[in-house]
Tab-separated table of N, CA, C and O in Angstrom:
chain	number	residue	atom	x	y	z
A	83	UNK	N	144.528	75.412	232.335
A	83	UNK	CA	144.206	76.495	231.405
A	83	UNK	C	142.879	77.117	231.815
A	83	UNK	O	141.889	76.427	232.026
A	84	UNK	N	142.857	78.439	231.899
A	84	UNK	CA	141.656	79.163	232.315
A	84	UNK	C	140.497	78.942	231.359
A	84	UNK	O	139.333	78.928	231.792
A	85	UNK	N	140.768	78.814	230.090
A	85	UNK	CA	139.681	78.646	229.116
A	85	UNK	C	138.886	77.374	229.390
A	85	UNK	O	137.666	77.357	229.217
A	86	UNK	N	139.562	76.321	229.823
A	86	UNK	CA	138.844	75.080	230.152
A	86	UNK	C	137.851	75.338	231.280
A	86	UNK	O	136.681	74.946	231.197
A	87	UNK	N	138.320	75.983	232.333
A	87	UNK	CA	137.464	76.294	233.482
A	87	UNK	C	136.337	77.236	233.080
A	87	UNK	O	135.182	77.038	233.476
A	88	UNK	N	136.668	78.256	232.314
A	88	UNK	CA	135.659	79.235	231.912
A	88	UNK	C	134.552	78.574	231.095
A	88	UNK	O	133.365	78.850	231.311
A	89	UNK	N	134.928	77.704	230.176
A	89	UNK	CA	133.923	77.009	229.358
A	89	UNK	C	133.010	76.166	230.239
A	89	UNK	O	131.779	76.182	230.074
A	90	UNK	N	133.582	75.435	231.177
A	90	UNK	CA	132.774	74.607	232.083
A	90	UNK	C	131.854	75.455	232.965
A	90	UNK	O	130.690	75.087	233.180
A	91	UNK	N	132.351	76.573	233.460
A	91	UNK	CA	131.521	77.451	234.282
A	91	UNK	C	130.377	78.028	233.441
A	91	UNK	O	129.227	78.081	233.894
A	92	UNK	N	130.677	78.462	232.227
A	92	UNK	CA	129.631	79.001	231.346
A	92	UNK	C	128.545	77.953	231.109
A	92	UNK	O	127.349	78.254	231.185
A	93	UNK	N	128.948	76.713	230.850
A	93	UNK	CA	127.973	75.639	230.646
A	93	UNK	C	127.172	75.376	231.919
A	93	UNK	O	125.955	75.170	231.871
A	94	UNK	N	127.844	75.378	233.062
A	94	UNK	CA	127.161	75.132	234.341
A	94	UNK	C	126.127	76.221	234.635
A	94	UNK	O	125.109	75.953	235.285
A	95	UNK	N	126.377	77.432	234.159
A	95	UNK	CA	125.442	78.535	234.361
A	95	UNK	C	124.330	78.559	233.314
A	95	UNK	O	123.490	79.454	233.320
A	96	UNK	N	124.347	77.572	232.413
A	96	UNK	CA	123.271	77.451	231.436
A	96	UNK	C	123.546	78.068	230.078
A	96	UNK	O	122.666	78.088	229.216
A	97	UNK	N	124.743	78.565	229.864
A	97	UNK	CA	125.092	79.130	228.554
A	97	UNK	C	125.516	78.020	227.605
A	97	UNK	O	126.137	77.042	228.018
A	98	UNK	N	125.205	78.194	226.341
A	98	UNK	CA	125.709	77.290	225.319
A	98	UNK	C	127.139	77.748	225.036
A	98	UNK	O	127.365	78.889	224.621
A	99	UNK	N	128.113	76.885	225.319
A	99	UNK	CA	129.516	77.285	225.201
A	99	UNK	C	130.308	76.219	224.466
A	99	UNK	O	130.029	75.026	224.589
A	100	UNK	N	131.293	76.684	223.695
A	100	UNK	CA	132.195	75.784	222.973
A	100	UNK	C	133.633	76.110	223.366
A	100	UNK	O	134.004	77.275	223.495
A	101	UNK	N	134.422	75.073	223.535
A	101	UNK	CA	135.853	75.202	223.827
A	101	UNK	C	136.566	75.215	222.473
A	101	UNK	O	136.429	74.280	221.684
A	102	UNK	N	137.313	76.270	222.188
A	102	UNK	CA	137.980	76.409	220.892
A	102	UNK	C	139.464	76.127	221.053
A	102	UNK	O	140.125	76.712	221.911
A	103	UNK	N	139.962	75.228	220.224
A	103	UNK	CA	141.370	74.844	220.252
A	103	UNK	C	142.039	75.325	218.968
A	103	UNK	O	141.633	74.947	217.873
A	104	UNK	N	143.021	76.183	219.123
A	104	UNK	CA	143.836	76.654	217.998
A	104	UNK	C	145.047	75.740	217.915
A	104	UNK	O	145.792	75.607	218.879
A	105	UNK	N	145.230	75.092	216.786
A	105	UNK	CA	146.287	74.089	216.623
A	105	UNK	C	147.673	74.653	216.882
A	105	UNK	O	148.595	73.903	217.163
A	106	UNK	N	147.854	75.973	216.814
A	106	UNK	CA	149.200	76.517	217.013
A	106	UNK	C	149.570	76.674	218.478
A	106	UNK	O	150.744	76.770	218.771
A	107	UNK	N	148.594	76.741	219.425
A	107	UNK	CA	148.959	76.705	220.845
A	107	UNK	C	148.052	77.447	221.806
A	107	UNK	O	148.442	77.697	222.935
A	108	UNK	N	146.871	77.816	221.439
A	108	UNK	CA	146.036	78.598	222.363
A	108	UNK	C	144.619	78.033	222.385
A	108	UNK	O	144.180	77.403	221.419
A	109	UNK	N	143.916	78.250	223.474
A	109	UNK	CA	142.512	77.847	223.592
A	109	UNK	C	141.701	79.014	224.139
A	109	UNK	O	142.230	79.876	224.841
A	110	UNK	N	140.423	79.045	223.791
A	110	UNK	CA	139.509	80.065	224.285
A	110	UNK	C	138.099	79.502	224.213
A	110	UNK	O	137.907	78.325	223.955
A	111	UNK	N	137.121	80.328	224.454
A	111	UNK	CA	135.731	79.899	224.520
A	111	UNK	C	134.896	80.688	223.517
A	111	UNK	O	135.202	81.845	223.225
A	112	UNK	N	133.863	80.063	223.008
A	112	UNK	CA	132.808	80.756	222.286
A	112	UNK	C	131.517	80.522	223.064
A	112	UNK	O	131.251	79.403	223.501
A	113	UNK	N	130.756	81.579	223.252
A	113	UNK	CA	129.476	81.495	223.950
A	113	UNK	C	128.399	81.989	222.991
A	113	UNK	O	128.587	83.026	222.336
A	114	UNK	N	127.294	81.237	222.912
A	114	UNK	CA	126.215	81.702	222.052
A	114	UNK	C	125.526	82.869	222.744
A	114	UNK	O	125.074	82.770	223.875
A	115	UNK	N	125.472	83.990	222.051
A	115	UNK	CA	124.914	85.222	222.593
A	115	UNK	C	123.540	85.462	221.964
A	115	UNK	O	123.442	85.744	220.762
A	116	UNK	N	122.495	85.325	222.766
A	116	UNK	CA	121.136	85.508	222.257
A	116	UNK	C	120.918	86.911	221.695
A	116	UNK	O	120.260	87.068	220.667
A	117	UNK	N	121.476	87.924	222.343
A	117	UNK	CA	121.263	89.297	221.868
A	117	UNK	C	121.932	89.549	220.518
A	117	UNK	O	121.430	90.343	219.722
A	118	UNK	N	123.030	88.865	220.249
A	118	UNK	CA	123.713	88.999	218.956
A	118	UNK	C	123.226	87.980	217.936
A	118	UNK	O	123.500	88.100	216.747
A	119	UNK	N	122.543	86.936	218.422
A	119	UNK	CA	122.066	85.831	217.581
A	119	UNK	C	123.216	85.132	216.848
A	119	UNK	O	123.100	84.768	215.676
A	120	UNK	N	124.355	84.955	217.585
A	120	UNK	CA	125.512	84.268	217.006
A	120	UNK	C	126.471	83.893	218.131
A	120	UNK	O	126.313	84.313	219.270
A	121	UNK	N	127.487	83.119	217.755
A	121	UNK	CA	128.534	82.745	218.689
A	121	UNK	C	129.482	83.924	218.861
A	121	UNK	O	129.869	84.567	217.889
A	122	UNK	N	129.870	84.193	220.096
A	122	UNK	CA	130.800	85.280	220.398
A	122	UNK	C	132.095	84.704	220.970
A	122	UNK	O	132.078	83.791	221.789
A	123	UNK	N	133.200	85.257	220.536
A	123	UNK	CA	134.526	84.895	221.025
A	123	UNK	C	134.693	85.440	222.436
A	123	UNK	O	134.383	86.604	222.710
A	124	UNK	N	135.161	84.583	223.365
A	124	UNK	CA	135.430	85.006	224.739
A	124	UNK	C	136.765	84.382	225.159
A	124	UNK	O	136.896	83.164	225.195
A	125	UNK	N	137.744	85.213	225.447
A	125	UNK	CA	139.031	84.709	225.905
A	125	UNK	C	139.245	85.173	227.338
A	125	UNK	O	139.585	86.328	227.587
A	126	UNK	N	139.008	84.268	228.290
A	126	UNK	CA	139.111	84.626	229.703
A	126	UNK	C	140.538	84.972	230.111
A	126	UNK	O	140.744	85.733	231.053
A	127	UNK	N	141.528	84.438	229.416
A	127	UNK	CA	142.932	84.743	229.743
A	127	UNK	C	143.304	86.160	229.325
A	127	UNK	O	144.177	86.780	229.925
A	128	UNK	N	142.669	86.646	228.284
A	128	UNK	CA	142.985	87.975	227.738
A	128	UNK	C	141.929	89.015	228.098
A	128	UNK	O	142.020	90.152	227.644
A	129	UNK	N	140.919	88.618	228.869
A	129	UNK	CA	139.808	89.505	229.205
A	129	UNK	C	139.214	90.117	227.936
A	129	UNK	O	138.973	91.321	227.848
A	130	UNK	N	138.983	89.255	226.947
A	130	UNK	CA	138.517	89.707	225.638
A	130	UNK	C	137.132	89.148	225.333
A	130	UNK	O	136.870	87.968	225.554
A	131	UNK	N	136.252	90.008	224.832
A	131	UNK	CA	134.920	89.592	224.404
A	131	UNK	C	134.688	90.048	222.971
A	131	UNK	O	134.805	91.246	222.669
A	132	UNK	N	134.397	89.094	222.113
A	132	UNK	CA	134.034	89.360	220.721
A	132	UNK	C	135.108	90.119	219.960
A	132	UNK	O	134.825	91.060	219.233
A	133	UNK	N	136.354	89.700	220.157
A	133	UNK	CA	137.492	90.272	219.415
A	133	UNK	C	138.250	89.140	218.722
A	133	UNK	O	139.411	88.872	219.052
A	134	UNK	N	137.622	88.477	217.759
A	134	UNK	CA	138.230	87.284	217.171
A	134	UNK	C	139.525	87.534	216.388
A	134	UNK	O	140.304	86.609	216.195
A	135	UNK	N	139.784	88.750	215.983
A	135	UNK	CA	141.000	89.026	215.211
A	135	UNK	C	142.219	89.270	216.099
A	135	UNK	O	143.312	89.520	215.607
A	136	UNK	N	142.054	89.183	217.417
A	136	UNK	CA	143.155	89.466	218.335
A	136	UNK	C	144.360	88.561	218.084
A	136	UNK	O	145.502	88.997	218.236
A	137	UNK	N	144.161	87.347	217.680
A	137	UNK	CA	145.275	86.407	217.519
A	137	UNK	C	146.046	86.690	216.232
A	137	UNK	O	147.264	86.784	216.247
A	138	UNK	N	145.341	86.826	215.132
A	138	UNK	CA	146.011	87.057	213.854
A	138	UNK	C	146.562	88.479	213.756
A	138	UNK	O	147.724	88.682	213.400
A	139	UNK	N	145.745	89.459	214.075
A	139	UNK	CA	146.173	90.850	213.900
A	139	UNK	C	146.928	91.392	215.109
A	139	UNK	O	147.903	92.113	214.948
A	140	UNK	N	146.490	91.060	216.303
A	140	UNK	CA	147.135	91.586	217.500
A	140	UNK	C	148.416	90.859	217.864
A	140	UNK	O	149.419	91.475	218.197
A	141	UNK	N	148.361	89.513	217.804
A	141	UNK	CA	149.519	88.710	218.201
A	141	UNK	C	150.396	88.315	217.017
A	141	UNK	O	151.490	87.801	217.212
A	142	UNK	N	149.892	88.473	215.802
A	142	UNK	CA	150.650	88.065	214.623
A	142	UNK	C	150.702	86.557	214.421
A	142	UNK	O	151.613	86.045	213.767
A	143	UNK	N	149.727	85.833	214.967
A	143	UNK	CA	149.720	84.367	214.844
A	143	UNK	C	149.437	83.943	213.413
A	143	UNK	O	148.682	84.575	212.698
A	144	UNK	N	150.039	82.853	213.030
A	144	UNK	CA	149.802	82.219	211.731
A	144	UNK	C	148.902	81.013	211.983
A	144	UNK	O	149.368	79.887	212.146
A	145	UNK	N	147.611	81.259	212.072
A	145	UNK	CA	146.648	80.213	212.397
A	145	UNK	C	146.610	79.117	211.340
A	145	UNK	O	146.954	79.347	210.179
A	146	UNK	N	146.191	77.941	211.755
A	146	UNK	CA	145.982	76.833	210.823
A	146	UNK	C	144.589	76.247	211.010
A	146	UNK	O	143.760	76.323	210.132
A	147	UNK	N	144.349	75.654	212.166
A	147	UNK	CA	143.056	75.052	212.474
A	147	UNK	C	142.539	75.626	213.783
A	147	UNK	O	143.269	75.661	214.778
A	148	UNK	N	141.289	76.048	213.803
A	148	UNK	CA	140.598	76.450	215.032
A	148	UNK	C	139.310	75.631	215.077
A	148	UNK	O	138.401	75.855	214.281
A	149	UNK	N	139.286	74.667	215.975
A	149	UNK	CA	138.132	73.774	216.083
A	149	UNK	C	137.398	74.050	217.386
A	149	UNK	O	138.016	74.144	218.451
A	150	UNK	N	136.077	74.156	217.302
A	150	UNK	CA	135.233	74.433	218.462
A	150	UNK	C	134.525	73.142	218.876
A	150	UNK	O	133.844	72.514	218.067
A	151	UNK	N	134.682	72.796	220.146
A	151	UNK	CA	134.101	71.573	220.695
A	151	UNK	C	132.929	71.939	221.598
A	151	UNK	O	133.112	72.560	222.643
A	152	UNK	N	131.737	71.546	221.186
A	152	UNK	CA	130.531	71.771	221.979
A	152	UNK	C	130.145	70.465	222.657
A	152	UNK	O	130.840	69.460	222.534
A	153	UNK	N	129.017	70.480	223.366
A	153	UNK	CA	128.553	69.254	224.018
A	153	UNK	C	128.212	68.166	223.005
A	153	UNK	O	128.411	66.991	223.265
A	154	UNK	N	127.693	68.579	221.847
A	154	UNK	CA	127.184	67.594	220.893
A	154	UNK	C	127.717	67.729	219.475
A	154	UNK	O	127.202	67.107	218.560
A	155	UNK	N	128.725	68.557	219.263
A	155	UNK	CA	129.290	68.695	217.924
A	155	UNK	C	130.677	69.344	217.976
A	155	UNK	O	131.057	69.933	218.981
A	156	UNK	N	131.377	69.191	216.875
A	156	UNK	CA	132.666	69.850	216.669
A	156	UNK	C	132.561	70.588	215.346
A	156	UNK	O	132.028	70.047	214.374
A	157	UNK	N	133.050	71.806	215.304
A	157	UNK	CA	132.952	72.587	214.074
A	157	UNK	C	134.253	73.359	213.838
A	157	UNK	O	134.896	73.818	214.781
A	158	UNK	N	134.630	73.457	212.572
A	158	UNK	CA	135.800	74.242	212.178
A	158	UNK	C	135.367	75.708	212.130
A	158	UNK	O	134.544	76.090	211.309
A	159	UNK	N	135.912	76.523	213.025
A	159	UNK	CA	135.552	77.938	213.110
A	159	UNK	C	136.694	78.856	212.651
A	159	UNK	O	136.669	80.052	212.909
A	160	UNK	N	137.654	78.288	211.969
A	160	UNK	CA	138.859	79.028	211.591
A	160	UNK	C	138.551	80.322	210.849
A	160	UNK	O	139.168	81.356	211.115
A	161	UNK	N	137.605	80.294	209.933
A	161	UNK	CA	137.333	81.491	209.122
A	161	UNK	C	136.912	82.686	209.967
A	161	UNK	O	137.129	83.826	209.581
A	162	UNK	N	136.332	82.438	211.125
A	162	UNK	CA	135.908	83.524	212.011
A	162	UNK	C	137.109	84.261	212.604
A	162	UNK	O	136.994	85.396	213.050
A	163	UNK	N	138.272	83.620	212.615
A	163	UNK	CA	139.445	84.172	213.299
A	163	UNK	C	140.544	84.646	212.347
A	163	UNK	O	141.660	84.891	212.772
A	164	UNK	N	140.217	84.794	211.073
A	164	UNK	CA	141.214	85.251	210.108
A	164	UNK	C	140.578	86.144	209.046
A	164	UNK	O	139.395	86.006	208.735
A	165	UNK	N	141.375	87.034	208.526
A	165	UNK	CA	140.983	87.817	207.360
A	165	UNK	C	141.803	87.378	206.151
A	165	UNK	O	141.669	87.933	205.075
A	166	UNK	N	142.655	86.378	206.370
A	166	UNK	CA	143.564	85.900	205.315
A	166	UNK	C	143.360	84.404	205.102
A	166	UNK	O	144.309	83.634	205.140
A	167	UNK	N	142.121	83.996	204.878
A	167	UNK	CA	141.828	82.568	204.814
A	167	UNK	C	142.556	81.885	203.657
A	167	UNK	O	143.049	80.772	203.811
A	168	UNK	N	142.641	82.522	202.502
A	168	UNK	CA	143.346	81.907	201.371
A	168	UNK	C	144.813	81.640	201.711
A	168	UNK	O	145.352	80.582	201.390
A	169	UNK	N	145.460	82.593	202.383
A	169	UNK	CA	146.845	82.404	202.819
A	169	UNK	C	146.924	81.295	203.871
A	169	UNK	O	147.819	80.459	203.846
A	170	UNK	N	145.983	81.298	204.787
A	170	UNK	CA	145.940	80.296	205.844
A	170	UNK	C	145.798	78.886	205.270
A	170	UNK	O	146.404	77.943	205.780
A	171	UNK	N	145.026	78.735	204.210
A	171	UNK	CA	144.821	77.413	203.609
A	171	UNK	C	146.135	76.750	203.211
A	171	UNK	O	146.248	75.525	203.264
A	172	UNK	N	147.142	77.534	202.854
A	172	UNK	CA	148.429	76.951	202.451
A	172	UNK	C	149.149	76.311	203.628
A	172	UNK	O	150.031	75.476	203.433
A	173	UNK	N	148.769	76.682	204.859
A	173	UNK	CA	149.380	76.110	206.059
A	173	UNK	C	148.597	74.920	206.607
A	173	UNK	O	149.048	74.240	207.517
A	174	UNK	N	147.424	74.678	206.078
A	174	UNK	CA	146.580	73.583	206.572
A	174	UNK	C	146.936	72.311	205.821
A	174	UNK	O	146.375	72.011	204.781
A	175	UNK	N	147.846	71.547	206.397
A	175	UNK	CA	148.362	70.366	205.700
A	175	UNK	C	148.051	69.051	206.415
A	175	UNK	O	148.295	67.988	205.860
A	176	UNK	N	147.531	69.097	207.639
A	176	UNK	CA	147.292	67.853	208.379
A	176	UNK	C	146.045	67.114	207.916
A	176	UNK	O	145.978	65.900	208.019
A	177	UNK	N	145.040	67.855	207.461
A	177	UNK	CA	143.795	67.263	206.991
A	177	UNK	C	143.382	67.975	205.719
A	177	UNK	O	143.620	69.166	205.565
A	178	UNK	N	142.706	67.261	204.834
A	178	UNK	CA	142.174	67.928	203.652
A	178	UNK	C	140.920	68.683	204.049
A	178	UNK	O	140.267	68.362	205.044
A	179	UNK	N	140.560	69.671	203.271
A	179	UNK	CA	139.341	70.436	203.544
A	179	UNK	C	138.120	69.534	203.444
A	179	UNK	O	137.161	69.678	204.201
A	180	UNK	N	138.163	68.556	202.563
A	180	UNK	CA	137.066	67.605	202.422
A	180	UNK	C	136.920	66.753	203.704
A	180	UNK	O	135.816	66.525	204.165
A	181	UNK	N	138.041	66.335	204.278
A	181	UNK	CA	137.992	65.565	205.526
A	181	UNK	C	137.384	66.385	206.666
A	181	UNK	O	136.601	65.872	207.468
A	182	UNK	N	137.736	67.654	206.725
A	182	UNK	CA	137.185	68.537	207.766
A	182	UNK	C	135.685	68.723	207.603
A	182	UNK	O	134.958	68.742	208.580
A	183	UNK	N	135.214	68.860	206.388
A	183	UNK	CA	133.773	69.008	206.157
A	183	UNK	C	133.002	67.761	206.546
A	183	UNK	O	131.885	67.851	207.026
A	184	UNK	N	133.616	66.604	206.359
A	184	UNK	CA	132.961	65.334	206.713
A	184	UNK	C	132.915	65.107	208.219
A	184	UNK	O	132.045	64.407	208.725
A	185	UNK	N	133.869	65.650	208.922
A	185	UNK	CA	134.001	65.368	210.369
A	185	UNK	C	132.905	65.994	211.188
A	185	UNK	O	132.137	66.753	210.924
Protein backbone atom coordinates (compact mmCIF):
# COMPACT_ATOMS: atom_id res chain seq x y z
CA UNK A 1 0.00 0.00 0.00
CA UNK A 2 1.38 3.39 -1.03
CA UNK A 3 0.14 5.07 2.14
CA UNK A 4 2.43 2.88 4.26
CA UNK A 5 5.45 3.92 2.18
CA UNK A 6 4.40 7.56 2.08
CA UNK A 7 4.02 7.73 5.86
CA UNK A 8 7.47 6.19 6.38
CA UNK A 9 9.07 8.54 3.85
CA UNK A 10 7.41 11.57 5.49
CA UNK A 11 8.75 10.46 8.88
CA UNK A 12 12.22 9.82 7.44
CA UNK A 13 12.23 13.37 6.05
CA UNK A 14 11.48 14.72 9.53
CA UNK A 15 7.74 15.33 9.24
CA UNK A 16 5.40 14.35 12.03
CA UNK A 17 3.18 11.81 10.26
CA UNK A 18 0.37 9.46 11.24
CA UNK A 19 -0.85 6.40 9.34
CA UNK A 20 -4.67 6.49 9.24
CA UNK A 21 -6.62 3.25 8.99
CA UNK A 22 -10.27 3.38 7.94
CA UNK A 23 -11.98 0.23 9.22
CA UNK A 24 -14.00 -0.09 6.00
CA UNK A 25 -10.94 -0.66 3.75
CA UNK A 26 -8.66 2.29 3.05
CA UNK A 27 -5.51 3.85 4.53
CA UNK A 28 -3.92 7.28 4.14
CA UNK A 29 -1.58 9.64 5.95
CA UNK A 30 -1.92 12.71 8.12
CA UNK A 31 1.03 15.10 8.28
CA UNK A 32 1.32 17.86 10.85
CA UNK A 33 1.47 21.10 8.88
CA UNK A 34 3.25 23.91 10.72
CA UNK A 35 1.79 26.59 8.43
CA UNK A 36 -1.76 25.39 9.15
CA UNK A 37 -1.01 24.57 12.81
CA UNK A 38 -2.94 21.28 12.48
CA UNK A 39 -2.89 17.80 11.02
CA UNK A 40 -3.55 17.68 7.27
CA UNK A 41 -5.04 14.77 5.34
CA UNK A 42 -2.69 13.40 2.65
CA UNK A 43 -3.71 10.51 0.41
CA UNK A 44 -0.78 9.55 -1.80
CA UNK A 45 -2.92 7.06 -3.75
CA UNK A 46 -5.43 9.75 -4.70
CA UNK A 47 -2.95 12.64 -5.01
CA UNK A 48 -5.06 14.45 -2.42
CA UNK A 49 -3.97 17.06 0.12
CA UNK A 50 -6.27 18.32 2.87
CA UNK A 51 -9.48 16.94 1.36
CA UNK A 52 -10.79 14.84 4.25
CA UNK A 53 -14.36 14.65 2.93
CA UNK A 54 -13.27 12.81 -0.23
CA UNK A 55 -14.22 9.41 1.20
CA UNK A 56 -17.67 10.20 2.57
CA UNK A 57 -18.80 12.76 0.00
CA UNK A 58 -16.75 11.83 -3.05
CA UNK A 59 -16.72 8.04 -2.75
CA UNK A 60 -19.96 7.63 -0.79
CA UNK A 61 -18.21 5.59 1.93
CA UNK A 62 -20.07 4.72 5.11
CA UNK A 63 -17.21 5.27 7.55
CA UNK A 64 -17.10 3.68 10.99
CA UNK A 65 -13.67 4.01 12.60
CA UNK A 66 -10.70 6.08 11.38
CA UNK A 67 -7.74 5.60 13.70
CA UNK A 68 -4.46 7.48 13.28
CA UNK A 69 -1.27 5.72 14.38
CA UNK A 70 1.67 7.96 15.23
CA UNK A 71 5.08 7.05 16.63
CA UNK A 72 3.89 7.50 20.20
CA UNK A 73 0.09 7.54 20.21
CA UNK A 74 -3.11 6.37 18.55
CA UNK A 75 -6.07 8.69 18.16
CA UNK A 76 -9.61 8.38 16.82
CA UNK A 77 -9.80 10.95 14.00
CA UNK A 78 -13.14 9.84 12.57
CA UNK A 79 -14.91 13.16 13.17
CA UNK A 80 -12.44 14.90 10.85
CA UNK A 81 -13.60 12.70 7.95
CA UNK A 82 -17.38 12.99 8.27
CA UNK A 83 -20.12 15.57 8.33
CA UNK A 84 -22.61 12.95 9.52
CA UNK A 85 -21.08 11.87 12.81
CA UNK A 86 -24.42 11.16 14.52
CA UNK A 87 -25.40 8.84 11.65
CA UNK A 88 -21.94 7.28 11.69
CA UNK A 89 -22.23 6.49 15.41
CA UNK A 90 -25.02 4.01 14.63
CA UNK A 91 -22.51 1.96 12.60
CA UNK A 92 -19.82 1.94 15.30
CA UNK A 93 -20.58 -1.33 17.03
CA UNK A 94 -17.19 -2.99 17.61
CA UNK A 95 -16.14 -0.75 20.50
CA UNK A 96 -18.02 1.56 22.82
CA UNK A 97 -17.23 5.26 22.63
CA UNK A 98 -16.02 5.04 26.23
CA UNK A 99 -13.55 2.28 25.28
CA UNK A 100 -12.20 4.41 22.43
CA UNK A 101 -11.67 7.40 24.73
CA UNK A 102 -9.74 5.22 27.18
CA UNK A 103 -7.49 3.73 24.51
